[in-house]
Short mmCIF file of C-alpha atoms in Angstrom, two decimals:
data_model
loop_
_atom_site.label_atom_id
_atom_site.label_comp_id
_atom_site.label_asym_id
_atom_site.label_seq_id
_atom_site.Cartn_x
_atom_site.Cartn_y
_atom_site.Cartn_z
CA MET A 1 0.05 -0.09 0.07
CA ARG A 2 1.53 3.50 -1.13
CA ASN A 3 1.92 6.18 1.45
CA LEU A 4 -1.22 8.12 2.05
CA THR A 5 -0.12 10.72 4.38
CA LEU A 6 -1.42 13.59 2.07
CA LEU A 7 -4.57 11.76 1.36
CA THR A 8 -6.38 14.34 3.56
CA ASP A 9 -8.66 17.34 3.15
CA PHE A 10 -6.65 20.66 3.03
CA TYR A 11 -8.73 21.89 5.96
CA GLU A 12 -7.27 19.12 8.18
CA LEU A 13 -3.69 20.69 7.71
CA THR A 14 -4.99 24.13 8.16
CA MET A 15 -6.68 23.34 11.36
CA MET A 16 -3.59 21.40 12.53
CA GLN A 17 -1.39 24.35 11.94
CA ALA A 18 -3.93 26.62 13.98
CA TYR A 19 -3.89 24.07 16.76
CA HIS A 20 -0.02 24.08 16.65
CA HIS A 21 -0.03 27.87 16.93
CA ALA A 22 -2.55 27.87 19.76
CA GLU A 23 -0.74 25.31 21.84
CA SER A 24 1.71 28.12 22.96
CA THR A 25 -1.09 29.73 24.89
CA THR A 26 -3.65 26.99 25.52
CA GLY A 27 -1.14 24.07 26.01
CA ALA A 28 -1.32 20.57 24.34
CA GLN A 29 -4.72 19.15 23.94
CA GLU A 30 -5.78 15.45 23.57
CA ALA A 31 -8.93 14.59 21.88
CA VAL A 32 -11.27 11.64 21.31
CA PHE A 33 -13.03 11.43 18.01
CA ASP A 34 -15.65 8.77 16.90
CA MET A 35 -16.22 7.48 13.41
CA PHE A 36 -19.69 6.39 13.07
CA TYR A 37 -22.51 6.26 10.48
CA ARG A 38 -26.09 7.53 10.89
CA GLU A 39 -28.37 5.38 8.60
CA ASN A 40 -27.81 1.83 7.19
CA PRO A 41 -26.96 1.84 3.56
CA CYS A 42 -29.45 0.41 0.95
CA GLY A 43 -32.27 0.66 3.45
CA ASN A 44 -30.63 -2.49 5.16
CA GLY A 45 -31.09 -3.57 8.69
CA TYR A 46 -27.46 -3.69 9.45
CA ALA A 47 -24.03 -2.93 8.15
CA VAL A 48 -20.83 -4.84 7.95
CA VAL A 49 -17.72 -3.05 8.83
CA ALA A 50 -14.67 -3.40 6.69
CA GLY A 51 -11.30 -1.59 6.01
CA LEU A 52 -9.51 -1.88 9.33
CA ALA A 53 -6.51 -3.63 7.99
CA GLN A 54 -5.90 -0.76 5.47
CA VAL A 55 -6.46 1.79 8.35
CA VAL A 56 -3.69 0.09 10.27
CA ASP A 57 -1.40 0.21 7.26
CA TYR A 58 -2.13 3.96 6.98
CA ILE A 59 -1.37 4.78 10.31
CA ASN A 60 1.79 2.80 10.34
CA ASP A 61 3.02 4.64 7.27
CA LEU A 62 2.18 8.12 8.32
CA ALA A 63 5.15 10.25 7.76
CA PHE A 64 5.89 13.57 5.78
CA PHE A 65 8.76 13.12 3.39
CA ASP A 66 10.94 15.99 1.94
CA GLU A 67 8.78 16.22 -1.25
CA ASP A 68 5.59 16.56 0.94
CA ILE A 69 7.13 19.42 2.80
CA THR A 70 8.29 21.02 -0.32
CA TYR A 71 4.70 20.68 -1.86
CA LEU A 72 2.99 22.12 1.27
CA ARG A 73 5.42 25.08 1.35
CA SER A 74 4.65 25.84 -2.17
CA THR A 75 1.02 26.47 -1.22
CA GLY A 76 2.11 29.64 0.59
CA VAL A 77 -0.28 28.71 3.47
CA PHE A 78 1.84 26.91 6.04
CA GLY A 79 4.81 28.40 8.14
CA GLU A 80 8.29 27.07 8.54
CA GLU A 81 7.71 26.18 12.36
CA PHE A 82 4.68 24.05 11.47
CA LEU A 83 6.43 22.45 8.54
CA ALA A 84 9.27 21.50 10.94
CA TYR A 85 6.85 19.87 13.07
CA LEU A 86 5.38 17.87 10.19
CA LYS A 87 8.84 16.83 9.21
CA ASN A 88 9.21 14.91 12.43
CA PHE A 89 5.52 13.75 12.69
CA LYS A 90 4.70 10.44 14.20
CA PHE A 91 1.26 9.19 15.34
CA THR A 92 1.64 8.66 19.00
CA GLY A 93 -2.18 8.23 20.03
CA SER A 94 -4.43 5.21 20.71
CA ILE A 95 -7.13 3.73 18.38
CA ASN A 96 -9.88 1.49 19.35
CA ALA A 97 -12.11 -0.22 16.63
CA VAL A 98 -14.73 -2.62 15.93
CA PRO A 99 -13.10 -5.78 14.21
CA GLU A 100 -13.72 -6.23 10.51
CA GLY A 101 -16.62 -8.29 9.56
CA THR A 102 -18.68 -7.36 12.55
CA VAL A 103 -22.37 -6.50 12.10
CA VAL A 104 -22.82 -2.78 13.18
CA PHE A 105 -25.60 -0.29 13.50
CA PRO A 106 -26.04 3.42 13.20
CA GLY A 107 -24.57 5.67 15.95
CA GLU A 108 -22.00 3.15 17.09
CA PRO A 109 -18.29 4.31 17.22
CA LEU A 110 -16.72 2.01 14.58
CA VAL A 111 -13.34 3.69 15.12
CA GLN A 112 -12.37 5.54 18.28
CA VAL A 113 -9.35 7.80 18.07
CA ILE A 114 -7.76 8.95 21.45
CA ALA A 115 -4.69 11.15 20.53
CA PRO A 116 -3.16 14.56 20.48
CA LEU A 117 -5.67 16.95 18.84
CA MET A 118 -3.49 17.57 15.82
CA GLU A 119 -2.86 13.96 15.21
CA ALA A 120 -6.52 12.98 15.55
CA GLN A 121 -7.44 15.71 13.24
CA LEU A 122 -4.98 14.77 10.55
CA ILE A 123 -6.22 11.19 10.06
CA GLU A 124 -9.94 12.03 9.89
CA THR A 125 -10.27 12.17 6.06
CA ALA A 126 -8.29 8.85 5.48
CA ILE A 127 -10.10 6.81 7.96
CA LEU A 128 -13.44 7.89 6.61
CA ASN A 129 -12.30 7.23 3.04
CA ILE A 130 -11.13 3.62 3.73
CA VAL A 131 -13.80 2.44 6.26
CA ASN A 132 -16.85 4.13 4.42
CA HIS A 133 -15.83 2.49 1.02
CA GLN A 134 -15.12 -1.02 2.20
CA SER A 135 -18.12 -1.04 4.70
CA LEU A 136 -20.48 0.07 1.92
CA ILE A 137 -19.36 -2.80 -0.43
CA ALA A 138 -19.28 -5.51 2.29
CA THR A 139 -22.80 -4.49 3.23
CA LYS A 140 -24.05 -4.63 -0.38
CA ALA A 141 -22.39 -7.99 -0.77
CA SER A 142 -24.23 -9.23 2.28
CA ARG A 143 -27.46 -8.22 0.89
CA VAL A 144 -26.69 -9.94 -2.36
CA CYS A 145 -25.47 -13.07 -0.75
CA TRP A 146 -28.58 -13.19 1.52
CA ALA A 147 -30.79 -12.95 -1.64
CA ALA A 148 -28.86 -15.82 -3.29
CA ARG A 149 -29.91 -18.04 -0.17
CA GLY A 150 -26.74 -20.13 0.05
CA ASP A 151 -25.77 -20.17 -3.76
CA ARG A 152 -22.30 -19.07 -4.50
CA VAL A 153 -21.82 -15.54 -5.38
CA LEU A 154 -18.93 -14.25 -7.21
CA GLU A 155 -17.72 -10.56 -7.39
CA TYR A 156 -17.36 -9.78 -11.17
CA GLY A 157 -17.13 -5.87 -11.07
CA LEU A 158 -13.57 -4.93 -11.67
CA ARG A 159 -14.18 -3.46 -15.07
CA ARG A 160 -17.05 -1.34 -13.75
CA ALA A 161 -15.37 -0.24 -10.47
CA GLN A 162 -14.51 3.52 -10.02
CA GLY A 163 -10.88 2.98 -10.61
CA PRO A 164 -8.18 0.32 -9.65
CA ASP A 165 -8.26 1.05 -5.87
CA ALA A 166 -12.18 0.81 -5.75
CA GLY A 167 -11.87 -2.44 -7.80
CA LEU A 168 -9.14 -3.87 -5.55
CA TYR A 169 -10.32 -2.94 -2.06
CA GLY A 170 -14.05 -3.47 -3.19
CA ALA A 171 -13.26 -7.07 -4.17
CA ARG A 172 -11.69 -7.56 -0.63
CA ALA A 173 -14.77 -6.05 1.09
CA ALA A 174 -17.10 -8.16 -1.28
CA MET A 175 -15.39 -11.26 0.26
CA ILE A 176 -15.94 -10.12 3.78
CA GLY A 177 -19.59 -9.50 2.88
CA GLY A 178 -19.90 -13.08 1.93
CA CYS A 179 -18.98 -13.46 -1.74
CA PHE A 180 -17.24 -16.85 -2.54
CA GLY A 181 -14.76 -15.37 -5.01
CA THR A 182 -13.77 -12.72 -7.34
CA SER A 183 -12.49 -12.23 -10.80
CA ASN A 184 -9.96 -9.82 -9.61
CA VAL A 185 -6.64 -11.46 -9.88
CA LEU A 186 -4.72 -8.77 -8.01
CA ALA A 187 -7.14 -9.29 -5.12
CA GLY A 188 -6.49 -12.89 -5.18
CA GLN A 189 -2.76 -12.41 -5.05
CA LEU A 190 -2.77 -9.82 -2.28
CA PHE A 191 -5.42 -11.09 -0.09
CA GLY A 192 -5.33 -14.86 -0.68
CA VAL A 193 -8.98 -15.27 -1.78
CA HIS A 194 -10.50 -17.53 -4.45
CA VAL A 195 -10.39 -16.25 -8.05
CA SER A 196 -12.88 -17.38 -10.60
CA GLY A 197 -13.88 -16.78 -14.26
CA THR A 198 -14.95 -18.62 -17.55
CA HIS A 199 -14.45 -16.95 -20.78
CA ALA A 200 -16.02 -14.13 -22.89
CA HIS A 201 -18.09 -14.03 -25.89
CA SER A 202 -14.93 -13.04 -27.95
CA TRP A 203 -13.61 -16.56 -27.25
CA ILE A 204 -16.54 -18.21 -29.00
CA MET A 205 -16.52 -15.66 -31.81
CA SER A 206 -12.71 -16.16 -32.41
CA PHE A 207 -13.51 -19.79 -33.58
CA ASP A 208 -15.33 -20.83 -36.74
CA THR A 209 -18.06 -22.65 -34.71
CA GLU A 210 -19.24 -22.56 -31.09
CA LEU A 211 -18.70 -26.32 -30.65
CA GLU A 212 -14.96 -25.84 -31.71
CA ALA A 213 -14.48 -23.14 -29.07
CA PHE A 214 -16.10 -25.25 -26.44
CA ARG A 215 -13.97 -28.24 -27.15
CA TYR A 216 -10.83 -26.41 -27.13
CA PHE A 217 -11.75 -24.78 -23.80
CA ALA A 218 -12.66 -28.04 -22.33
CA GLU A 219 -9.29 -29.63 -23.58
CA LEU A 220 -7.39 -26.77 -21.74
CA TYR A 221 -9.48 -26.64 -18.65
CA PRO A 222 -11.20 -29.97 -18.13
CA THR A 223 -11.36 -29.40 -14.30
CA ASN A 224 -12.71 -25.90 -14.55
CA CYS A 225 -15.13 -26.04 -17.69
CA VAL A 226 -17.95 -23.63 -17.52
CA LEU A 227 -19.07 -22.66 -20.78
CA LEU A 228 -20.90 -19.31 -21.86
CA VAL A 229 -23.74 -20.53 -24.00
CA ASP A 230 -25.47 -17.36 -25.10
CA THR A 231 -23.29 -16.09 -27.88
CA TYR A 232 -25.62 -17.14 -30.60
CA ASP A 233 -28.63 -19.13 -29.52
CA THR A 234 -28.77 -20.40 -25.95
CA LEU A 235 -31.20 -23.08 -26.24
CA MET A 236 -30.91 -24.13 -29.93
CA SER A 237 -27.05 -24.01 -29.96
CA GLY A 238 -25.26 -23.11 -26.71
CA VAL A 239 -26.72 -25.61 -24.35
CA PRO A 240 -26.83 -28.54 -26.87
CA ASN A 241 -23.16 -27.85 -27.86
CA ALA A 242 -22.14 -27.75 -24.12
CA ILE A 243 -23.84 -31.03 -23.57
CA ARG A 244 -22.09 -32.59 -26.44
CA VAL A 245 -18.82 -31.48 -25.06
CA PHE A 246 -19.61 -32.72 -21.59
CA THR A 247 -20.61 -36.00 -23.19
CA GLU A 248 -17.38 -36.39 -25.10
CA MET A 249 -15.32 -35.61 -21.79
CA ARG A 250 -17.30 -38.22 -19.90
CA GLU A 251 -16.74 -40.82 -22.55
CA ALA A 252 -12.96 -40.03 -22.83
CA GLY A 253 -12.88 -40.93 -18.91
CA ILE A 254 -12.47 -37.30 -17.58
CA THR A 255 -14.04 -36.75 -14.16
CA LEU A 256 -16.31 -33.83 -14.43
CA GLU A 257 -15.76 -31.36 -11.63
CA ASN A 258 -16.57 -27.70 -11.42
CA TYR A 259 -18.25 -27.84 -14.73
CA GLY A 260 -21.51 -26.32 -16.39
CA ILE A 261 -22.77 -23.33 -18.14
CA ARG A 262 -23.05 -19.56 -17.70
CA LEU A 263 -26.06 -17.51 -18.97
CA ASP A 264 -25.35 -13.78 -19.57
CA SER A 265 -28.34 -12.55 -21.35
CA GLY A 266 -32.06 -13.20 -21.94
CA ASP A 267 -34.70 -14.17 -19.41
CA LEU A 268 -32.79 -16.03 -16.87
CA ALA A 269 -35.51 -17.58 -15.16
CA TYR A 270 -36.95 -19.13 -18.34
CA LEU A 271 -33.61 -19.99 -19.79
CA SER A 272 -32.29 -21.56 -16.70
CA LYS A 273 -35.17 -23.91 -16.22
CA ARG A 274 -35.13 -25.01 -19.84
CA ALA A 275 -31.39 -25.59 -19.52
CA LYS A 276 -31.51 -27.44 -16.37
CA LYS A 277 -34.13 -29.77 -17.97
CA MET A 278 -31.83 -30.45 -20.84
CA LEU A 279 -28.84 -31.06 -18.62
CA ASP A 280 -30.87 -33.39 -16.35
CA GLU A 281 -32.01 -35.35 -19.25
CA ALA A 282 -28.47 -35.82 -20.63
CA GLY A 283 -27.17 -37.02 -17.30
CA PHE A 284 -25.51 -33.82 -16.15
CA SER A 285 -27.77 -32.87 -13.19
CA ASP A 286 -24.70 -31.89 -11.16
CA ALA A 287 -23.71 -29.15 -13.70
CA VAL A 288 -23.40 -25.53 -12.49
CA ILE A 289 -25.62 -23.04 -14.01
CA CYS A 290 -24.07 -19.72 -13.46
CA ALA A 291 -25.80 -16.41 -14.28
CA SER A 292 -24.47 -12.83 -14.83
CA ASN A 293 -25.87 -9.88 -16.51
CA ASP A 294 -26.61 -6.75 -14.36
CA LEU A 295 -27.57 -8.70 -11.35
CA ASP A 296 -28.55 -7.14 -8.02
CA GLU A 297 -30.06 -8.49 -4.87
CA TYR A 298 -33.62 -7.68 -5.89
CA LEU A 299 -33.31 -9.44 -9.29
CA ILE A 300 -31.72 -12.41 -7.67
CA ALA A 301 -34.51 -12.64 -5.04
CA GLU A 302 -37.20 -12.31 -7.94
CA LEU A 303 -35.40 -14.91 -9.99
CA LYS A 304 -35.27 -17.33 -6.95
CA SER A 305 -38.95 -16.79 -6.36
CA GLN A 306 -39.66 -17.77 -9.95
CA GLY A 307 -37.95 -20.94 -9.53
CA ALA A 308 -34.85 -20.07 -11.55
CA GLN A 309 -32.44 -22.99 -11.72
CA ILE A 310 -29.34 -21.06 -11.09
CA SER A 311 -26.69 -22.27 -8.53
CA GLN A 312 -24.07 -19.67 -9.01
CA TRP A 313 -24.24 -15.74 -9.38
CA GLY A 314 -21.80 -13.50 -10.98
CA VAL A 315 -22.62 -10.09 -9.75
CA GLY A 316 -20.52 -6.98 -11.06
CA THR A 317 -21.54 -3.30 -11.50
CA HIS A 318 -24.37 -3.28 -8.95
CA LEU A 319 -22.23 -4.76 -6.32
CA ILE A 320 -18.88 -3.10 -6.80
CA THR A 321 -20.36 0.31 -7.06
CA SER A 322 -23.29 -0.23 -4.57
CA LYS A 323 -25.14 1.44 -7.65
CA GLU A 324 -28.38 2.35 -5.88
CA TYR A 325 -26.59 3.68 -2.67
CA PRO A 326 -23.20 5.04 -3.63
CA ALA A 327 -22.05 6.36 -0.15
CA PHE A 328 -21.84 4.94 3.25
CA GLY A 329 -22.13 8.25 5.07
CA GLY A 330 -19.74 7.85 7.89
CA VAL A 331 -18.69 10.86 9.90
CA TYR A 332 -15.98 11.69 12.35
CA LYS A 333 -16.93 13.77 15.31
CA LEU A 334 -15.22 15.10 18.55
CA ALA A 335 -16.54 13.40 21.57
CA ALA A 336 -14.15 14.63 24.36
CA LEU A 337 -11.24 17.19 24.77
CA ARG A 338 -8.62 17.31 27.44
CA THR A 339 -6.26 20.13 28.38
CA GLY A 340 -4.10 19.00 31.31
CA SER A 341 -5.68 16.25 33.30
CA GLU A 342 -9.52 16.76 32.98
CA TRP A 343 -11.65 15.49 30.23
CA GLN A 344 -14.42 17.74 28.79
CA ASN A 345 -17.28 15.94 27.07
CA LYS A 346 -18.28 17.43 23.73
CA ILE A 347 -21.43 17.26 21.77
CA LYS A 348 -22.52 18.34 18.25
CA LEU A 349 -25.94 19.83 18.15
CA SER A 350 -28.39 20.12 15.13
CA GLU A 351 -32.04 20.62 14.41
CA ALA A 352 -32.15 17.15 13.10
CA SER A 353 -32.06 14.84 16.06
CA ILE A 354 -30.20 12.19 13.99
CA LYS A 355 -27.27 14.52 13.73
CA ILE A 356 -26.92 15.19 17.49
CA SER A 357 -23.87 13.25 18.56
CA ASN A 358 -23.21 11.25 21.78
CA PRO A 359 -20.63 12.93 23.90
CA GLY A 360 -17.89 11.33 25.96
CA ILE A 361 -15.55 8.39 25.69
CA LYS A 362 -17.69 5.32 24.95
CA LYS A 363 -18.03 1.66 24.70
CA ILE A 364 -20.47 -0.61 22.67
CA PHE A 365 -22.03 -3.68 24.53
CA ARG A 366 -23.80 -6.20 22.46
CA LEU A 367 -26.46 -8.07 24.22
CA TYR A 368 -27.33 -11.67 23.01
CA ASP A 369 -30.16 -14.22 23.82
CA ALA A 370 -28.21 -16.76 26.05
CA TYR A 371 -30.25 -19.64 24.31
CA SER A 372 -30.20 -18.90 20.68
CA GLY A 373 -27.01 -16.88 20.54
CA LYS A 374 -28.88 -14.19 18.40
CA MET A 375 -28.56 -10.57 19.00
CA LYS A 376 -31.13 -8.90 21.17
CA ALA A 377 -29.82 -5.18 21.10
CA ASP A 378 -26.73 -2.96 21.39
CA LEU A 379 -26.10 -0.61 24.33
CA ILE A 380 -23.78 2.30 23.99
CA GLY A 381 -22.28 3.40 27.45
CA LEU A 382 -19.43 5.40 28.89
CA ALA A 383 -15.94 4.05 29.29
CA ASP A 384 -16.25 3.66 33.07
CA GLU A 385 -19.54 1.48 32.79
CA ILE A 386 -19.60 -2.21 33.02
CA PHE A 387 -22.69 -4.45 32.26
CA THR A 388 -22.89 -8.16 33.12
CA ASN A 389 -25.56 -10.83 32.98
CA ASP A 390 -25.78 -11.41 36.72
CA ARG A 391 -28.71 -9.12 37.24
CA ASP A 392 -31.67 -7.84 35.25
CA LEU A 393 -30.86 -5.00 32.70
CA THR A 394 -33.47 -2.69 31.44
CA ILE A 395 -32.82 -0.74 28.36
CA PHE A 396 -34.81 1.89 26.48
CA ASP A 397 -34.98 3.79 23.12
CA PRO A 398 -33.22 7.10 23.58
CA ILE A 399 -35.70 8.84 21.39
CA THR A 400 -38.89 7.14 22.25
CA THR A 401 -37.97 6.40 25.89
CA TRP A 402 -41.23 4.63 26.72
CA LYS A 403 -40.11 1.72 24.59
CA GLN A 404 -38.35 -0.43 26.88
CA MET A 405 -36.91 -4.12 27.27
CA THR A 406 -35.76 -5.92 30.34
CA LEU A 407 -33.30 -8.58 30.04
CA LYS A 408 -33.53 -11.16 32.79
CA ALA A 409 -30.34 -12.21 34.62
CA GLY A 410 -28.86 -15.20 33.13
CA GLU A 411 -30.92 -15.06 29.89
CA PHE A 412 -28.52 -12.90 28.10
CA THR A 413 -24.92 -12.65 27.41
CA VAL A 414 -22.87 -9.51 27.00
CA ARG A 415 -19.75 -8.58 24.65
CA GLU A 416 -17.80 -5.55 24.12
CA LEU A 417 -17.20 -4.65 20.58
CA LEU A 418 -14.44 -2.02 20.49
CA ARG A 419 -10.88 -3.68 20.62
CA PRO A 420 -7.42 -2.00 21.04
CA VAL A 421 -5.73 -1.32 17.59
CA PHE A 422 -3.00 1.26 18.45
CA GLU A 423 -1.71 2.01 21.94
CA ASN A 424 0.58 5.02 22.27
CA GLY A 425 1.42 4.92 18.60
CA ASN A 426 2.13 1.21 18.57
CA CYS A 427 -0.04 -1.32 16.61
CA VAL A 428 -1.40 -3.98 18.96
CA TYR A 429 -4.04 -5.55 16.78
CA PRO A 430 -3.20 -9.03 15.62
CA THR A 431 -2.87 -9.38 11.87
CA LYS A 432 -5.77 -11.62 10.18
CA THR A 433 -6.13 -12.97 6.78
CA VAL A 434 -8.98 -12.06 4.70
CA THR A 435 -10.02 -15.67 4.89
CA GLU A 436 -10.16 -15.38 8.68
CA ILE A 437 -12.09 -12.19 8.60
CA CYS A 438 -14.69 -13.75 6.11
CA GLU A 439 -15.09 -16.76 8.43
CA TYR A 440 -15.71 -14.31 11.47
CA ALA A 441 -18.09 -12.22 9.28
CA GLU A 442 -20.17 -15.13 8.42
CA ALA A 443 -20.48 -16.16 11.99
CA GLU A 444 -21.44 -12.49 12.82
CA ARG A 445 -24.16 -12.44 10.24
CA ASP A 446 -25.56 -15.81 11.67
CA THR A 447 -26.11 -13.99 15.02
CA LEU A 448 -28.94 -11.83 13.29
CA TRP A 449 -32.38 -12.92 13.18
CA ASP A 450 -33.79 -13.25 9.65
CA GLU A 451 -36.16 -10.56 10.23
CA HIS A 452 -33.10 -7.98 10.47
CA LYS A 453 -31.92 -9.30 7.08
CA ARG A 454 -34.94 -8.58 4.85
CA LEU A 455 -34.12 -6.76 1.73
CA VAL A 456 -37.22 -4.33 2.09
CA ARG A 457 -38.23 -2.83 5.54
CA PRO A 458 -36.20 -5.03 7.76
CA HIS A 459 -36.76 -5.06 11.56
CA ILE A 460 -34.67 -2.41 13.15
CA MET A 461 -32.15 -3.66 15.86
CA PRO A 462 -32.40 -1.54 19.08
CA VAL A 463 -29.32 0.57 19.74
CA ASP A 464 -29.83 2.23 22.98
CA LEU A 465 -27.88 4.44 25.39
CA SER A 466 -27.15 3.56 28.85
CA GLN A 467 -29.00 5.57 31.54
CA LYS A 468 -25.66 7.44 32.33
CA LEU A 469 -24.96 8.29 28.83
CA TYR A 470 -28.36 9.36 28.23
CA ASP A 471 -28.40 11.62 31.33
CA LEU A 472 -25.02 13.20 30.25
CA LYS A 473 -26.49 13.90 26.49
CA LYS A 474 -29.75 15.30 27.78
CA SER A 475 -27.99 17.64 30.32
CA MET A 476 -25.45 18.96 27.68
CA ILE A 477 -28.42 19.67 25.26
CA GLU A 478 -30.26 21.44 27.97
CA LYS A 479 -27.27 23.33 29.19
CA SER A 480 -26.76 24.64 25.58
CA ARG A 481 -30.21 25.76 25.39
CA LYS A 482 -29.76 27.92 28.39
#
């Protein structure tokens, strides 16, 4: 990963210089910032957080090189004293974060930065850029995989992604969201994930006949022979020629594995059912029927409801771009500030209640049903609070406070979500492979009730505030009014 120190908004640096200048009179300040989002993307019932590994790389590589200093000097905005500070810059703060692949909800701190104010300010833009993008694609992939109901989903979007980085890290996020593989070879190399692909229509068209193209492909790839059957006529030519090639392979003593057909146009429900009948009658009932062609979760769900005989889905544009919902909407807000030894809680106010931030240094507590292991609710509390399952716990909606739920002692379990990632500038987070993150993410999604996974109007998971945090927030709002 290349150095991204200057991947920041200009105002982050101008604020840093102002903080640096003010320190001579105010003294050094330490800050707590929360990165969170306000609404689930795509109308979903949850999100899947991703991108933490790239945040770690970014923080580890933070440094201003001579060419960076020269460029910043050329803007005419920054003084030599501040540039000298940047030349020796190193991140010295601490970061807590929710592990990649975790199911998360609006308002929860996904990344919590506790650092000198200037350092915490600098890293805002890059953290938002990385986590927003990958969390968006991971969430979209989770929806697509849910619609596929256990069928394999392959990420095929590289050529439609908004640039190489979006294609590469989008593929990574799609795997975390539940995809089985990707067409992106670089993602396969860098992240150790499964790569997959068949062939294009141009392969068929480069031969005199479709049958000749199929035979040659089968000869080269006898253990990975999925044939694209819609170049000329799917049912009159493509499928019969594929069956003929599979028959020849079987007669030659070749064990057929990972073989089948791909449909890339036409009425996929109708064509897949007809193709399945033809394959079954020819003795190839275990053949894969893969579909592509501008698929998304809604079309996949509709095709499934119509009895489409498709066992593998190649999803491209709509997944890699999250076409209907192009931005995650994560924000980065100041929650506490310290000059000297005492923390001051901070709150952002707004006419819109959804934009009023939660003050203070916080924790996230996830509450599970002790018998099913499914999620019951999340509880955001302050850093000095502890919740255990040895006594009843009553939680309430922070907006409509009369909506309450009491969890009986012993009938629920509690898990804290935030984990240390950096302590005093040093990374303490264990490195995980993408495969390990994918396995964790799958287990996370399994803790959701199906009602929260619905594509349309899902049930909303309660995300409540502890009584102590609720009282703090209320008092700060009332104080500001006075």
